[in-house]
Coordinates of C-alpha atoms and ligand atoms in Angstrom, one line a residue:
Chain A
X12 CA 0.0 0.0 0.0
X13 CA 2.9 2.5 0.9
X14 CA 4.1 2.4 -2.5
X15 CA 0.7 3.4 -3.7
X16 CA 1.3 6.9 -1.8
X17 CA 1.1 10.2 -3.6
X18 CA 4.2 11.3 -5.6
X19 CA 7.3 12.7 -4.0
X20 CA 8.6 16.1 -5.4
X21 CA 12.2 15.9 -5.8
X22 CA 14.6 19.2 -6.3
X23 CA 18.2 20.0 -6.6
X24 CA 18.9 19.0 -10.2
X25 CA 21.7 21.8 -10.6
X26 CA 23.1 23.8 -8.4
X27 CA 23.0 24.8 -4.2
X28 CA 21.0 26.7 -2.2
X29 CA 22.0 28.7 0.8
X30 CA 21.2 29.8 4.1
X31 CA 22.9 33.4 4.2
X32 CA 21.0 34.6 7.2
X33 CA 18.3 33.2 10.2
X34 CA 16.4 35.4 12.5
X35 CA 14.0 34.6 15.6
X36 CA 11.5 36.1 17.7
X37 CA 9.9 34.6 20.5
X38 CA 10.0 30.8 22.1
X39 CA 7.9 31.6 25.0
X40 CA 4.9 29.6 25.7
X41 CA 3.0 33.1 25.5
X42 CA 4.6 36.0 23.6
X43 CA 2.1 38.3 25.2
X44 CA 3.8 41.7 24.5
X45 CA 3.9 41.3 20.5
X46 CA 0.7 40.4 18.2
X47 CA 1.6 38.0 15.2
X48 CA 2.4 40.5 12.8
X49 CA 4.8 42.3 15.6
X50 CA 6.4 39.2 15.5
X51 CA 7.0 38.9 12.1
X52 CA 8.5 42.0 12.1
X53 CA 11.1 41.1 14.8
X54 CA 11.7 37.8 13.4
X55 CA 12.3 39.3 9.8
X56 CA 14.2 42.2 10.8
X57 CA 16.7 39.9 12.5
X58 CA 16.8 37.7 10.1
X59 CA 18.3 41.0 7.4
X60 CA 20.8 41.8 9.2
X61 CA 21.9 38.7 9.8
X62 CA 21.9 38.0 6.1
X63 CA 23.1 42.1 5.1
X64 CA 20.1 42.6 2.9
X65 CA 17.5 45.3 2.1
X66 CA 14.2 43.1 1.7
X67 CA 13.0 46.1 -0.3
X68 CA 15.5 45.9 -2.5
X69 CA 17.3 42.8 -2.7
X70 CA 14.7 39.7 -2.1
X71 CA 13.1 38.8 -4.9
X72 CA 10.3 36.4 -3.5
X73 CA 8.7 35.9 -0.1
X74 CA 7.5 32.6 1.3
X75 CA 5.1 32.3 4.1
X76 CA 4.2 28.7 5.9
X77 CA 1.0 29.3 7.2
X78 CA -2.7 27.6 7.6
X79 CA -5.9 29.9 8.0
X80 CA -7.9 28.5 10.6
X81 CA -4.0 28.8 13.2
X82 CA -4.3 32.6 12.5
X83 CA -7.8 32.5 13.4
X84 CA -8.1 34.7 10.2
X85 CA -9.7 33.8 6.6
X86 CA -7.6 34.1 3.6
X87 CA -5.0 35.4 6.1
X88 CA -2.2 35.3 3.4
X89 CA -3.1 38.9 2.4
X90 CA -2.5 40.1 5.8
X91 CA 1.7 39.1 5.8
X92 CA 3.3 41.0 3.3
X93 CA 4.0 44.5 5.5
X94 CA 5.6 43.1 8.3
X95 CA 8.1 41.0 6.4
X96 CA 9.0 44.1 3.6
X97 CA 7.3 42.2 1.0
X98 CA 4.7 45.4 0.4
X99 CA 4.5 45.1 -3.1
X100 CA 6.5 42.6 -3.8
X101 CA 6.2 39.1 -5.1
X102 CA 4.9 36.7 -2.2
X103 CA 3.1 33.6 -1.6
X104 CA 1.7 31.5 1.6
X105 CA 1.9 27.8 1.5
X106 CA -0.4 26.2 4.1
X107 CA 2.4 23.7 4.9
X108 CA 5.2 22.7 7.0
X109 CA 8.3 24.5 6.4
X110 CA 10.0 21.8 4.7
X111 CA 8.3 22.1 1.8
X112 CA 8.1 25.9 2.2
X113 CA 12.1 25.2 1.6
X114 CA 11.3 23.4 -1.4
X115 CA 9.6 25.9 -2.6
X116 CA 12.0 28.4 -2.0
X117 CA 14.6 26.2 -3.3
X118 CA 12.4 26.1 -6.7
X119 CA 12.3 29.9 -6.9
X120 CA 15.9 30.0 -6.9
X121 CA 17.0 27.1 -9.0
X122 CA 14.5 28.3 -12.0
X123 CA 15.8 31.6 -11.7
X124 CA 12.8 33.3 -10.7
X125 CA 14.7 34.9 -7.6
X126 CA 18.3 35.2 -6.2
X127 CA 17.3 35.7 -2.7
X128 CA 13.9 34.4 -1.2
X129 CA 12.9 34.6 2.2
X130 CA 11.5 31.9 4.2
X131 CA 9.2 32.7 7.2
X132 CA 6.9 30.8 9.9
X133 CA 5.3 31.7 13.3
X134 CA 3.1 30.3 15.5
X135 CA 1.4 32.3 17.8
X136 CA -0.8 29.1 19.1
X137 CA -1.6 31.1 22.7
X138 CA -4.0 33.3 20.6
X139 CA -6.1 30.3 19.7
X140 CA -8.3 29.4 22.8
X141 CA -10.3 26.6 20.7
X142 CA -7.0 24.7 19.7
X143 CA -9.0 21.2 20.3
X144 CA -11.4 22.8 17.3
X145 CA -8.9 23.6 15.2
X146 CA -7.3 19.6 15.3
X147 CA -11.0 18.2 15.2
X148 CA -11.8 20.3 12.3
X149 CA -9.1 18.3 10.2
X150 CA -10.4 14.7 10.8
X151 CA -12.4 13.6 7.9
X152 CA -16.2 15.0 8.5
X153 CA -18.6 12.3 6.9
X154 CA -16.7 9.5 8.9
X155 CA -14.2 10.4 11.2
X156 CA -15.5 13.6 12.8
X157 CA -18.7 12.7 14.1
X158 CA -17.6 9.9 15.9
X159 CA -16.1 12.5 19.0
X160 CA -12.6 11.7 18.1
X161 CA -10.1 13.9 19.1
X162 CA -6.1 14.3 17.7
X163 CA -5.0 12.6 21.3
X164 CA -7.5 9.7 20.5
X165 CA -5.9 9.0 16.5
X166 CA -2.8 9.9 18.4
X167 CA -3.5 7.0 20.9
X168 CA -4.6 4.7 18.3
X169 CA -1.4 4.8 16.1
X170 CA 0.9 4.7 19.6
X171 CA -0.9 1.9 20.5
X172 CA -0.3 0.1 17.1
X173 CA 3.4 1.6 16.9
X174 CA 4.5 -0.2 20.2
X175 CA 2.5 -3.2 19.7
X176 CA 4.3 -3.3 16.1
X177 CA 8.0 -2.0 15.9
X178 CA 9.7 -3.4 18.4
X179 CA 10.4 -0.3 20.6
X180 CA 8.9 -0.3 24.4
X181 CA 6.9 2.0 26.8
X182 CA 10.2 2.8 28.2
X183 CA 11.8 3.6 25.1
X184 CA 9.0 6.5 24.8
X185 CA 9.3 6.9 27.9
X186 CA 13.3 7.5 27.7
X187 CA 13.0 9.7 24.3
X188 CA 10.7 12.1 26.8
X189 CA 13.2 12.1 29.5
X190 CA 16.2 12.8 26.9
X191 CA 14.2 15.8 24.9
X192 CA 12.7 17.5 28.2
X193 CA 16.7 17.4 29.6
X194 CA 18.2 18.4 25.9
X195 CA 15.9 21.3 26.2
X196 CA 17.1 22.1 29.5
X197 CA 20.6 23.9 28.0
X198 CA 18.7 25.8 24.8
X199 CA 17.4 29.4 25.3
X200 CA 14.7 28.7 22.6
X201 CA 13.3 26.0 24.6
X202 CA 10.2 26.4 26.9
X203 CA 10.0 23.0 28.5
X204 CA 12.7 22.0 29.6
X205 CA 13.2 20.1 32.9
X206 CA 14.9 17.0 34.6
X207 CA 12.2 14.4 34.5
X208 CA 13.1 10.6 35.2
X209 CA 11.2 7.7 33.6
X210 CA 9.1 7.6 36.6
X211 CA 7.6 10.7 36.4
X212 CA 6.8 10.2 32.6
X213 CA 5.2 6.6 33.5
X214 CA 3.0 8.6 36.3
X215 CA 2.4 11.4 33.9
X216 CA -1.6 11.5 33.2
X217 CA -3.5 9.7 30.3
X218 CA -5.1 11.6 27.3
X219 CA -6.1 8.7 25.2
X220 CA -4.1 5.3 26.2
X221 CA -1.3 4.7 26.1
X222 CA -0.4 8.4 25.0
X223 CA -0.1 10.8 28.1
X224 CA 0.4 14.2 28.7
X225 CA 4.6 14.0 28.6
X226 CA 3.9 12.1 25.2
X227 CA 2.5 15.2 23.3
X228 CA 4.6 18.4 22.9
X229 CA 3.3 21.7 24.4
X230 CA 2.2 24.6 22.4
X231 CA 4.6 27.6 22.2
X232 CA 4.7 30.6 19.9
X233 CA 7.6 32.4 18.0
X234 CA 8.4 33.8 14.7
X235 CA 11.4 32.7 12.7
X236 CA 12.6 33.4 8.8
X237 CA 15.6 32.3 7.2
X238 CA 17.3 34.0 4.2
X239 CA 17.9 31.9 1.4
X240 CA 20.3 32.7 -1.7
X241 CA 21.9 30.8 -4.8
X242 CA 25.4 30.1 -4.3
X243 CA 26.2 32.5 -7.3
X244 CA 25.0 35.3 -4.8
X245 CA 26.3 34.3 -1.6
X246 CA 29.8 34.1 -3.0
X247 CA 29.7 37.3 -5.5
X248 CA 28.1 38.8 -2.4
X249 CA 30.4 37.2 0.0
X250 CA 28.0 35.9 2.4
X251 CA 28.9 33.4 5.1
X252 CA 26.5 30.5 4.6
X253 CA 24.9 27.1 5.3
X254 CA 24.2 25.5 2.1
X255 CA 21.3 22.9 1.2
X256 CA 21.6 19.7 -0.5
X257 CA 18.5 18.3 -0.7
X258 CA 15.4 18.6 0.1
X259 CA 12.1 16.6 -0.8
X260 CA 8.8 15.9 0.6
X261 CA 5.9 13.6 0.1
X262 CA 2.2 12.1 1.5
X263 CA 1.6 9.0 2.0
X264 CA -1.8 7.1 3.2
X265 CA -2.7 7.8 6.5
X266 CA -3.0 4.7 8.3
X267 CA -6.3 5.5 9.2
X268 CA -6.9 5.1 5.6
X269 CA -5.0 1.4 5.2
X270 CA -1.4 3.1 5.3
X271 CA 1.1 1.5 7.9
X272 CA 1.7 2.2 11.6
X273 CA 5.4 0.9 12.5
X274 CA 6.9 3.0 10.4
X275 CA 6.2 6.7 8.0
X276 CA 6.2 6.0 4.4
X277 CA 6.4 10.0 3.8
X278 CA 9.3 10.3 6.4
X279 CA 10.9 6.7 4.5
X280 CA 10.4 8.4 0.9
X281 CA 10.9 12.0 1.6
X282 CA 14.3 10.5 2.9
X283 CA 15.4 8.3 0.5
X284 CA 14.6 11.4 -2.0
X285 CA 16.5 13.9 -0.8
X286 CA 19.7 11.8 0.0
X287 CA 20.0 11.1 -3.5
X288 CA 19.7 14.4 -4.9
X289 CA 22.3 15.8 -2.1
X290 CA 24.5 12.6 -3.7
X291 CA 24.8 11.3 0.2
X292 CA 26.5 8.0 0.1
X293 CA 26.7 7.3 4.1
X294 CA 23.6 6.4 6.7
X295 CA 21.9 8.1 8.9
X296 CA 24.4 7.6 11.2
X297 CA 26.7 9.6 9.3
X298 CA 25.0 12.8 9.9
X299 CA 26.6 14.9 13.0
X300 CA 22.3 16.4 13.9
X301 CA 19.1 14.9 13.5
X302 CA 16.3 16.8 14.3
X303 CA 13.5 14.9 13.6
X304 CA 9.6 15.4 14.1
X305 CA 8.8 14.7 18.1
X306 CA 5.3 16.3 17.7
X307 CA 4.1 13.0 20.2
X308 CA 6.9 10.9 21.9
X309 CA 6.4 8.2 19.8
X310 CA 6.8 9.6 16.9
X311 CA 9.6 10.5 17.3
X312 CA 10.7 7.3 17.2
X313 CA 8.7 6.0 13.9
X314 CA 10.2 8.5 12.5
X315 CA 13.8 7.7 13.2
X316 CA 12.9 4.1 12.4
X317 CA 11.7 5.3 9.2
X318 CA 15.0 6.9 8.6
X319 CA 17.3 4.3 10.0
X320 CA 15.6 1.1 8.6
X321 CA 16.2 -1.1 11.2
X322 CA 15.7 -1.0 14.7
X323 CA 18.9 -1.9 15.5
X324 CA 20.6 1.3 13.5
X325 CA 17.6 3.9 15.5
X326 CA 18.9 2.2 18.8
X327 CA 22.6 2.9 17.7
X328 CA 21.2 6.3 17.5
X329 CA 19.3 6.4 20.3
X330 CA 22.8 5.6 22.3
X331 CA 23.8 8.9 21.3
X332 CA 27.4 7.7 20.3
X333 CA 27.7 9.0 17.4
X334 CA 25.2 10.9 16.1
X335 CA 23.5 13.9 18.2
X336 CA 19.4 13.0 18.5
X337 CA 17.6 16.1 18.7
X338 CA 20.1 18.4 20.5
X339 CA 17.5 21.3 20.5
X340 CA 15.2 19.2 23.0
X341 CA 12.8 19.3 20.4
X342 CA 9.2 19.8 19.9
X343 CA 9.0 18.1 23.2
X344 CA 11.5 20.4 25.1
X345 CA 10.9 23.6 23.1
X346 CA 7.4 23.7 22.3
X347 CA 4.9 22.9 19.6
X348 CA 5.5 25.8 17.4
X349 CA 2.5 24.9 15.0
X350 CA 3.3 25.8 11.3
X351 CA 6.6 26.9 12.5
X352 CA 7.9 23.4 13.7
X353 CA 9.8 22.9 10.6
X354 CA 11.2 26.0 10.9
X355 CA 12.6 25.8 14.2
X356 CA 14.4 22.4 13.1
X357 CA 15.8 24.3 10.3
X358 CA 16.4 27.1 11.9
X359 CA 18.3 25.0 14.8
X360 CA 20.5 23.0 12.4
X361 CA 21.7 26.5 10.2
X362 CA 22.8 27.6 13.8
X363 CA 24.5 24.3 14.8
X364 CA 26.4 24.2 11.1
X365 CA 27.6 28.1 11.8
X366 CA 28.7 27.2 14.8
X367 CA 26.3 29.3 17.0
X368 CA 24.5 27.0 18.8
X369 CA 26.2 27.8 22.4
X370 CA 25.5 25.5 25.0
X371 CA 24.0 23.1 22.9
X372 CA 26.5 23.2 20.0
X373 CA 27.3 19.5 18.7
X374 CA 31.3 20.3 17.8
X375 CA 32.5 19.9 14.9
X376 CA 28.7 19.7 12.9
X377 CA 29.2 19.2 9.5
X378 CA 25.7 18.2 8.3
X379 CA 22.7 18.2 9.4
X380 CA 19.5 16.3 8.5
X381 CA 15.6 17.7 9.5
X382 CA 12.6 15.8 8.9
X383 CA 9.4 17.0 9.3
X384 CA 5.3 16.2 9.7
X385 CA 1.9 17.8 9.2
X386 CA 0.8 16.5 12.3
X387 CA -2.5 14.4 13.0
X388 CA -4.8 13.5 10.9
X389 CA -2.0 13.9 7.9
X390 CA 0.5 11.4 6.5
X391 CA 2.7 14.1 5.1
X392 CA 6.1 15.3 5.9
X393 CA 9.5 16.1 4.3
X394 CA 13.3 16.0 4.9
X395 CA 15.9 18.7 4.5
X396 CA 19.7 17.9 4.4
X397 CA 21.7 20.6 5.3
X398 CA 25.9 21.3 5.2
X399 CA 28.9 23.3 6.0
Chain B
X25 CA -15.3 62.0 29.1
X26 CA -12.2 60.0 28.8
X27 CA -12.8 56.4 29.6
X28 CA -10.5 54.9 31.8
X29 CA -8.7 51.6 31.4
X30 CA -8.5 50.2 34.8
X31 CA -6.6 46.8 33.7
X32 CA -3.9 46.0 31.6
X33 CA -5.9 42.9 30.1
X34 CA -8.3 44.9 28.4
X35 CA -6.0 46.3 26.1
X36 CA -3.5 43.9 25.9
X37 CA -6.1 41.3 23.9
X38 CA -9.5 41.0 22.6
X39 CA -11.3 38.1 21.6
X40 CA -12.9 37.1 18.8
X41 CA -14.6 33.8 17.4
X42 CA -15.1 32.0 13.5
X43 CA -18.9 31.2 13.2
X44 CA -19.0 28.6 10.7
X45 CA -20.8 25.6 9.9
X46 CA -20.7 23.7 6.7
X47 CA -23.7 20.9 4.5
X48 CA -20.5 19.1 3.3
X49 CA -21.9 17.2 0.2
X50 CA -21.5 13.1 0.7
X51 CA -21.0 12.6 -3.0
X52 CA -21.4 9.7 -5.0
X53 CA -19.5 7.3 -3.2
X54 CA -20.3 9.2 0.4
X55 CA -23.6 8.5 -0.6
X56 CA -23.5 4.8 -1.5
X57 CA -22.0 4.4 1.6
X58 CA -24.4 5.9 4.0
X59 CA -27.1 4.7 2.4
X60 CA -25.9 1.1 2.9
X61 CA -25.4 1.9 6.3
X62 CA -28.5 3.0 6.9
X63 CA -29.4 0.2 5.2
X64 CA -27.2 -2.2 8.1
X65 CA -24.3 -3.0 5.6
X66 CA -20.7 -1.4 5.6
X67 CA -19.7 -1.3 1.6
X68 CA -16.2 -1.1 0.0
X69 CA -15.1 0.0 -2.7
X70 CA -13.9 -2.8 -5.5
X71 CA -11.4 -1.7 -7.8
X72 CA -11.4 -4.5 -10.8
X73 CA -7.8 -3.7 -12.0
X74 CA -6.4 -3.8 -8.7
X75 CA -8.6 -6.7 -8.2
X76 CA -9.1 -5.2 -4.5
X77 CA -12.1 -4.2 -2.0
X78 CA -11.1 -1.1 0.0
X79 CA -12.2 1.2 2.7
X80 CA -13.6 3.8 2.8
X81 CA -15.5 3.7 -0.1
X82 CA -14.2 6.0 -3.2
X83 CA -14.7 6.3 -6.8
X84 CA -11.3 5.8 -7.4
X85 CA -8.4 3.9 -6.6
X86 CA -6.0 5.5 -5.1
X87 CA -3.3 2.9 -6.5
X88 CA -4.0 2.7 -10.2
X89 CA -6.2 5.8 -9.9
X90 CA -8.9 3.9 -12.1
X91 CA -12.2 4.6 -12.1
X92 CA -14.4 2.2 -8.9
X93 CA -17.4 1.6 -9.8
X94 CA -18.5 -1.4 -8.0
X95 CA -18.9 -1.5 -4.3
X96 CA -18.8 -5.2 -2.5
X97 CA -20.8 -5.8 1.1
X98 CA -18.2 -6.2 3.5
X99 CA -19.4 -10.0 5.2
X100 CA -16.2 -10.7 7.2
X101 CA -16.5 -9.3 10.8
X102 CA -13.8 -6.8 11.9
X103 CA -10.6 -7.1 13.6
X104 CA -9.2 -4.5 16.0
X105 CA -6.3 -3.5 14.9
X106 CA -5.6 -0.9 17.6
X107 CA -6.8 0.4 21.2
X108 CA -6.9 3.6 23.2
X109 CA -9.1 4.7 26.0
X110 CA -10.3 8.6 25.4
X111 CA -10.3 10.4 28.8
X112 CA -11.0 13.8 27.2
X113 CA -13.8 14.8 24.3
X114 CA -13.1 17.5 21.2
X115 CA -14.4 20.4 23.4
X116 CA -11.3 19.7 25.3
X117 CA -14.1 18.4 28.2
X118 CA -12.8 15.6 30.2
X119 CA -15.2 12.7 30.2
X120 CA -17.4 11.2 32.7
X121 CA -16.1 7.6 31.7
X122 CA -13.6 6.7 28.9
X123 CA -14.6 5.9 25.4
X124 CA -13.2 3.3 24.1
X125 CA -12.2 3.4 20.1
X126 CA -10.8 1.3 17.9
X127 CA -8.8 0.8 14.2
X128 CA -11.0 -2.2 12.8
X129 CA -10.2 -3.9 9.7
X130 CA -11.7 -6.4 7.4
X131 CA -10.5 -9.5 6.6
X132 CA -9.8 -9.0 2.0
X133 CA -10.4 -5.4 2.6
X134 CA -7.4 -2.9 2.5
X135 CA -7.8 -0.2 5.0
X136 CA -10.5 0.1 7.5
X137 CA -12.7 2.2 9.9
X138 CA -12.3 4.0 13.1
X139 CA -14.8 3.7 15.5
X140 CA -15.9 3.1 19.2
X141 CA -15.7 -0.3 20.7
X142 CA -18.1 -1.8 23.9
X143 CA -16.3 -2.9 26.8
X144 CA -14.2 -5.9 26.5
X145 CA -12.9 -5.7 23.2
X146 CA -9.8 -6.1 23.2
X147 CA -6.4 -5.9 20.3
X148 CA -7.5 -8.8 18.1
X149 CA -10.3 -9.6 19.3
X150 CA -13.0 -10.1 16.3
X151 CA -16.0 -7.5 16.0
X152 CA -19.1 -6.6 14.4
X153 CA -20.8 -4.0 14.2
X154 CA -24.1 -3.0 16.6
X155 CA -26.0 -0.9 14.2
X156 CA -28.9 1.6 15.4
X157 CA -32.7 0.1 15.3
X158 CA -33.8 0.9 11.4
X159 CA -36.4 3.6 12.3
X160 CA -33.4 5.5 14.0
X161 CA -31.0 5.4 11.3
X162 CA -30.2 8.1 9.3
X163 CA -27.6 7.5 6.5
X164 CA -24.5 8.6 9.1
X165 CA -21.5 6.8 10.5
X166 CA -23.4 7.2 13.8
X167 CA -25.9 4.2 12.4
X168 CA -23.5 2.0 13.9
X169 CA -23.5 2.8 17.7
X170 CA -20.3 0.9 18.1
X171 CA -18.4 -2.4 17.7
X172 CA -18.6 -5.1 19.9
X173 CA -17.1 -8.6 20.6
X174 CA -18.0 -10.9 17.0
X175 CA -19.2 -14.2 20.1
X176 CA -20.9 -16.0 16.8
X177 CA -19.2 -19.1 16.4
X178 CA -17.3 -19.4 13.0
X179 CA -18.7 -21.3 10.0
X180 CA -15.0 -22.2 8.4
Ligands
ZN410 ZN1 -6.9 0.0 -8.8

């Protein structure tokens, strides 16, 4: 059935992109002080002088990751250009995850359309009181919906289906909890960090069994946008950067539709796509960061057995020898940032690769990989691989 | 007269809500579907390239994107495939006792259904569905009320 999924878009034929600048407002549970397009601003404004460019003058198209019924705000695209300098200007919104945001971006450059493109998300997820709504509202409506479902129930399902078939335990969810929460505990973006044992995650209460509250990250807000440029520009410019080899992203059935529980097949395929176009030879274990999707615990750990292949390479991983798991702490230590969570995982690895990571700074990062995921209902994600 | 703001809170937010409600159209195959159930039958979809019955029921197949026109009555009773205990509902309001639902399969049928199970089922145990009485049905999901232990003995 996985093979029957919906095509993958593949990019990189010629050429590199680059990061040549990353800005970031925010990572507070509550960013009470600024309203969304404040934030933007902040974010954005950041971003240009980290990158040395006018958006006025030198960004030739704007991306925005963002999904209508988050903002709280119909058609909600025509209300970003200002804050980012993009009056006037070519932009678009994509109501996706900011992988394929990347892709996008990635695309404008590559065909020429634009030398620099900026990149932004933001999720300001405190201002949405009826969050519950907003997750019901994407379950199928005939079927699912009526039924009194919730995300945390579909989220309980597949957990309950993961354990019973991958292989991996309670306690490994139950340890990838303890290991994010702690992560977290050394990154200034993060707002949920904390020593927890296994006990406490074992105690921790039941949403929809066996997923608990530890299992399922917290809702934070920020605003982040990176600065994207061809390497032709970056160089004649001079711009320090982190470059892009790959990127790709693809759907695949949900498994509430037949699709499989063990493991992703958009996380397996999105993978297996952008490796070959970045002309990566090694395994997974050969990349210095992982930050994958840890939207719920378990996940987390589908996802890197999607990566991996086999269980034994994700618990080679998972020993943390090698290759650094999440070093951000991430959607589970810093927060689910919505829309943005894609963003954050990019935004993390550009600042490991430059070397500006501080207290959580993997030494001697060369390359970086980021996977991401729509979240519940959705079988769709996409991975980014990322070098210095 | 000036009004005054006594607290920061009233200008530091406002509130503001999305009235909408939607007639989502059931479509063709939506239609055969919940007809059937109110009819006491749960339908696939048969897709005669593929050679395979699927759920839920579409007009196409989603993996030779051919046109399905024939449906087939699913006989076989359901499977659970997976469990999980609901403490809370989609107001966010915690429940008075935890619903119980399930992923439910069919034996020759590719995917399956979510729904809620009685008390008792457990992960493989086999199921059928307790539809509504007739004069209560209504061409909805809800016609089935929910899935309980299959306790007929089996014919093969
Ligand atoms: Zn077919």
């Amino acid at each position: 059935m996985e093979k029957a999924g919906r095509s993958t878009i593949v990019l990189l034929k010629t050429g590199r992109v680059e990061i040549i600048g990353v800005g970031y407002e925010g990572f507070r549970p509550v960013v009470s002080d600024l309203s969304t397009r404040e934030l933007m601003f902040q974010a954005a404004s950041k971003a240009y002088d980290d990158a040395s460019v006018n958006p006025r003058r030198d960004v030739g198209s704007f991306i925005c990751c963002t999904e209508d019924l988050w903002e709280g705000w119909s058609i909600t695209d025509e209300m970003v250009p200002d804050q980012i300098g993009a009056a006037g200007r070519p932009l678009c919104t994509i109501p996706a995850d900011a992988v394929t945001g990347l892709g996008t971006a990635v695309m404008h450059i590559l065909s020429g359309l634009a030398e620099v493109v900026v990149l932004e998300a933001h999720s300001k997820a405190a201002d949405v009181l009826d969050k519950n709504a907003v997750e019901v509202m994407a379950q199928e409506p005939s079927l699912l919906r009526p039924l009194g479902a919730t995300s945390d129930t579909l989220a309980g399902l597949e957990m309950d289906a993961f354990l019973r078939t991958s292989g991996f335990s309670l306690k490994d969810v139950n340890r990838a909890v303890v290991r994010g929460k702690a992560s977290a505990l050394r990154n200034p973006r993060a707002s949920y960090g904390g020593k927890f044992s296994e006990a406490d995650v074992e105690s921790s209460e039941i949403l929809s069994s066996p997923l608990r509250v530890a299992d399922k990250a917290e809702f934070a807000e920020a605003g982040i946008v990176l600065v994207l440029a061809s390497e032709a520009w970056a160089k004649k410019n001079k711009r320090d950067s982190v470059g892009i080899d790959g990127v790709a992203w693809n759907s695949s059935l949900p498994w509430i539709e037949g699709g499989e529980m063990s493991v992703s097949g958009y996380a397996q395929r999105s993978y297996s796509d952008a490796v070959r176009r970045a002309g990566f030879k090694g395994d997974l274990e050969d990349f210095d960061i992982l930050e994958l999707d840890d939207t719920y615990s378990y996940k987390l750990l589908q996802h890197l057995l999607s990566l991996a292949g086999t269980k034994a390479a994700a618990r080679r991983i998972l020993s943390g020898k090698r290759t650094a798991l999440n070093p951000s702490g991430g959607s589970l230590g810093v927060g689910n940032l919505v829309e943005a969570s894609a963003l954050h995982r990019l935004l993390e690895c550009a600042l490991q690769l430059r070397g500006e990571a501080g207290s959580i700074q993997v030494k001697g990062a060369k390359k970086a990989l980021v996977q991401s995921w729509r979240g519940i209902p959705t079988g769709t994600g996409g991975v980014a691989i990322l070098s210095r | 007269m000036e009004e005054r703001i006594d607290s920061v809170e009233g200008i530091r937010q406002w509130t503001g809500s999305i009235p909408l409600h939607y007639e989502y159209t059931a479509g063709v195959a939506g239609e055969r579907f919940l007809r059937g159930l109110a009819q006491g039958k749960i339908q696939a979809g048969y897709c005669a390239n593929c050679k395979e019955a699927s759920l839920p029921l579409r007009i196409y197949c989603i993996k030779c994107y051919g046109g399905v026109e024939r449906s087939v009555l699913v006989r076989s009773a359901g499977k659970v495939a997976a469990l999980t205990k609901t403490q809370f509902g989609q107001g966010g309001e915690r429940l008075g006792e935890p619903v119980a639902f399930a992923y439910i399969t069919f034996e020759g049928v590719t995917g399956g259904l979510v729904h809620r199970v009685a008390d008792g089922v457990r992960v493989g145990s086999s199921v059928r569905p307790r539809f509504k009485p007739k004069r209560k049905r209504t061409g909805s999901i809800l016609d089935i009320e929910f899935f309980e232990r299959d306790l007929r003995p089996r014919t093969s």
